[in-house]
Short mmCIF file of C-alpha atoms in Angstrom, two decimals:
data_model
loop_
_atom_site.label_atom_id
_atom_site.label_comp_id
_atom_site.label_asym_id
_atom_site.label_seq_id
_atom_site.Cartn_x
_atom_site.Cartn_y
_atom_site.Cartn_z
CA MET A 1 -4.25 -9.44 10.63
CA ILE A 2 -3.30 -7.06 8.31
CA ILE A 3 0.03 -5.47 7.17
CA TRP A 4 -0.67 -2.71 5.69
CA LEU A 5 3.11 -2.07 3.93
CA ASN A 6 2.16 2.26 3.13
CA GLY A 7 4.26 4.79 1.42
CA THR A 8 5.08 6.43 -1.78
CA PHE A 9 4.79 4.99 -5.26
CA GLY A 10 8.49 3.21 -5.60
CA ALA A 11 9.15 2.89 -2.03
CA GLY A 12 9.85 -0.92 -2.01
CA LYS A 13 6.35 -2.55 -0.81
CA THR A 14 5.56 -4.73 -3.32
CA THR A 15 9.21 -6.11 -2.89
CA THR A 16 8.91 -5.93 0.64
CA ALA A 17 5.38 -8.14 0.81
CA ASN A 18 6.99 -10.39 -1.47
CA ALA A 19 9.71 -11.06 1.00
CA LEU A 20 7.48 -10.74 3.86
CA VAL A 21 5.02 -13.78 2.70
CA ASP A 22 7.66 -16.01 3.52
CA LEU A 23 8.54 -14.39 7.07
CA VAL A 24 4.97 -14.63 8.29
CA PRO A 25 3.10 -17.62 9.05
CA ASP A 26 -0.13 -18.03 7.22
CA ALA A 27 0.61 -14.72 5.08
CA THR A 28 -1.24 -14.00 2.03
CA ILE A 29 -0.62 -10.89 -0.48
CA PHE A 30 -3.37 -9.14 -1.39
CA ASP A 31 -3.28 -6.21 -4.23
CA ALA A 32 -5.72 -3.49 -3.47
CA GLU A 33 -4.83 -2.29 -6.93
CA GLN A 34 -6.98 -5.00 -8.45
CA VAL A 35 -10.07 -3.68 -6.82
CA GLY A 36 -9.28 -0.36 -8.39
CA TYR A 37 -8.87 -1.87 -11.61
CA MET A 38 -11.83 -4.18 -11.55
CA LEU A 39 -13.82 -1.34 -10.81
CA GLY A 40 -12.08 0.43 -14.26
CA HIS A 41 -14.26 -1.22 -16.16
CA VAL A 42 -17.40 0.18 -15.13
CA GLU A 43 -18.62 2.74 -17.37
CA LYS A 44 -20.94 4.72 -15.27
CA LEU A 45 -18.32 5.80 -12.71
CA PRO A 46 -16.78 9.51 -13.15
CA GLN A 47 -13.41 9.97 -14.15
CA VAL A 48 -11.01 10.18 -11.97
CA ASP A 49 -6.71 10.00 -12.00
CA ASP A 50 -6.83 7.76 -9.05
CA PHE A 51 -9.51 4.61 -8.53
CA GLN A 52 -8.74 5.46 -4.99
CA HIS A 53 -11.11 8.53 -5.19
CA TRP A 54 -14.18 6.25 -5.70
CA PRO A 55 -16.06 5.42 -2.62
CA PRO A 56 -16.85 2.26 -3.54
CA TRP A 57 -12.64 1.28 -4.22
CA ARG A 58 -12.04 1.76 -0.58
CA HIS A 59 -15.33 -0.09 0.71
CA LEU A 60 -14.89 -2.80 -1.60
CA VAL A 61 -10.85 -3.05 -0.28
CA VAL A 62 -12.73 -3.76 3.08
CA GLU A 63 -14.79 -6.10 2.26
CA THR A 64 -12.55 -8.10 0.51
CA ALA A 65 -10.11 -8.00 3.01
CA ALA A 66 -12.76 -9.07 5.43
CA GLN A 67 -13.70 -11.71 3.54
CA LEU A 68 -10.02 -13.38 2.37
CA LEU A 69 -9.36 -13.43 5.74
CA GLY A 70 -12.34 -15.08 6.85
CA TYR A 71 -11.71 -17.74 4.05
CA VAL A 72 -7.86 -18.04 4.26
CA GLY A 73 -7.10 -16.99 7.55
CA GLY A 74 -3.82 -15.85 9.03
CA ALA A 75 -2.16 -12.69 7.61
CA LEU A 76 -3.20 -10.66 5.01
CA ILE A 77 -0.03 -8.55 3.91
CA VAL A 78 -1.29 -5.30 1.69
CA PRO A 79 1.43 -3.43 -0.25
CA GLN A 80 -0.68 -0.50 -1.10
CA THR A 81 -0.15 3.08 -1.08
CA VAL A 82 -3.04 5.27 0.48
CA LEU A 83 -2.01 9.46 1.12
CA VAL A 84 -5.72 10.72 1.61
CA GLU A 85 -5.98 10.61 5.42
CA GLN A 86 -9.58 10.59 5.00
CA TYR A 87 -9.24 7.33 2.70
CA TRP A 88 -7.12 5.64 4.95
CA ALA A 89 -9.24 6.59 7.97
CA GLU A 90 -12.21 4.97 6.26
CA ILE A 91 -10.45 1.79 5.41
CA ARG A 92 -9.29 1.10 8.86
CA SER A 93 -11.88 1.86 10.88
CA GLY A 94 -14.15 -0.32 8.20
CA LEU A 95 -11.46 -3.05 9.13
CA GLU A 96 -11.64 -2.38 12.91
CA LYS A 97 -15.60 -2.90 12.72
CA TYR A 98 -14.96 -6.25 11.32
CA GLY A 99 -12.43 -7.00 14.33
CA ILE A 100 -9.35 -6.62 12.19
CA PRO A 101 -6.44 -5.87 13.70
CA VAL A 102 -4.29 -4.20 11.48
CA HIS A 103 -0.45 -3.24 11.33
CA HIS A 104 0.29 0.28 9.23
CA PHE A 105 4.25 0.31 8.37
CA VAL A 106 4.81 3.33 5.91
CA LEU A 107 8.19 2.47 4.18
CA HIS A 108 10.06 5.77 3.53
CA CYS A 109 13.49 6.80 2.36
CA ASP A 110 15.12 10.22 1.70
CA PRO A 111 13.84 12.15 -1.36
CA ASP A 112 17.50 11.41 -3.48
CA THR A 113 17.04 7.91 -2.60
CA LEU A 114 13.35 7.70 -3.69
CA THR A 115 14.36 9.28 -6.94
CA GLU A 116 17.03 7.21 -7.74
CA ARG A 117 14.86 3.95 -6.84
CA ILE A 118 12.49 5.14 -9.23
CA GLU A 119 14.89 6.09 -12.31
CA THR A 120 16.46 2.63 -11.97
CA ASP A 121 13.82 0.45 -11.71
CA SER A 122 14.48 -0.81 -14.83
CA GLU A 123 11.18 -3.75 -14.76
CA THR A 124 8.96 -1.72 -13.69
CA ASN A 125 9.82 1.04 -16.25
CA THR A 126 10.25 -1.52 -18.83
CA ARG A 127 6.59 -3.12 -18.31
CA PHE A 128 4.84 -0.14 -17.04
CA PRO A 129 6.11 2.92 -19.44
CA LYS A 130 4.23 5.51 -17.64
CA ALA A 131 5.33 4.26 -14.20
CA ARG A 132 8.10 5.98 -13.87
CA GLN A 133 6.42 9.28 -14.29
CA TRP A 134 3.67 8.67 -11.92
CA ARG A 135 6.07 7.70 -9.21
CA LEU A 136 7.93 11.18 -9.69
CA ASP A 137 5.00 13.13 -9.85
CA HIS A 138 3.56 11.83 -6.40
CA ARG A 139 6.68 12.52 -4.35
CA ALA A 140 5.09 15.86 -3.61
CA ALA A 141 1.71 14.08 -2.36
CA TYR A 142 3.72 11.90 -0.17
CA ARG A 143 5.41 14.37 1.38
CA ASP A 144 2.03 16.18 2.43
CA ALA A 145 1.08 12.68 3.75
CA LEU A 146 4.13 11.89 5.76
CA PRO A 147 2.51 14.15 8.92
CA TRP A 148 -0.33 11.83 9.23
CA LEU A 149 1.03 8.74 7.81
CA THR A 150 3.84 9.21 10.82
CA ARG A 151 1.32 9.35 13.70
CA GLU A 152 -0.92 6.65 11.98
CA GLY A 153 2.04 4.12 11.01
CA LYS A 154 4.98 2.29 12.15
CA VAL A 155 7.99 4.52 9.86
CA VAL A 156 10.68 2.71 8.45
CA ASP A 157 13.81 4.13 6.83
CA THR A 158 14.38 2.12 3.87
CA ALA A 159 17.35 3.76 2.37
CA ARG A 160 20.04 1.83 3.77
CA LEU A 161 17.94 -1.44 4.18
CA SER A 162 17.50 -4.28 1.83
CA PRO A 163 13.69 -5.51 1.00
CA SER A 164 14.77 -8.77 2.95
CA GLN A 165 16.16 -6.62 5.73
CA VAL A 166 12.87 -4.59 5.90
CA ALA A 167 10.83 -7.85 5.45
CA ARG A 168 12.51 -8.87 8.64
CA LEU A 169 12.24 -5.83 10.71
CA VAL A 170 8.00 -6.04 9.92
CA ALA A 171 8.00 -9.45 10.56
CA ASP A 172 9.58 -9.04 14.18
CA THR A 173 7.51 -6.48 14.91
CA VAL A 174 4.14 -7.80 14.22
CA PRO A 175 2.21 -10.68 16.79
CA ALA A 176 1.58 -14.39 14.77
CA PRO A 177 -1.10 -14.71 13.36
CA SER A 178 -4.19 -16.25 15.74
CA PRO A 179 -5.35 -19.62 13.53
#
């Protein structure tokens, strides 16, 4: 199975994924961004502001997830923001074609809490100097995507929960992976 942690940039997906991997038996984190970084080295791809706009990214995320599950089994935890409904539909339907159950969670918090988290995330802001502005710039896209995200995923309000509490809530919601 796949546990997909969606939500805006800075919502706590990666931190929650790291806590969740200890709670879900045989869980492995799959960072789908790495597929985008790999494709970024292909010179003939058109210039885009987000690798998710490349159709090969969406296809390769599905193929990579399916191959990983076939090889390591258990559950894949994917902490990845997807704010374009068509892109999510492509990924979800691709995984469904492989018969892979997808448990989609949207980590959400109110705008003030989100902004505070982004501004005070010194570790990410130091390691990736452009991350702060990227996250701030994408708050509106997340807000615009929220109607379809709430239809497609289980929304978890993280404003008053620690990442370990969010991970526990997610772990308690999904069934144990089949061997």
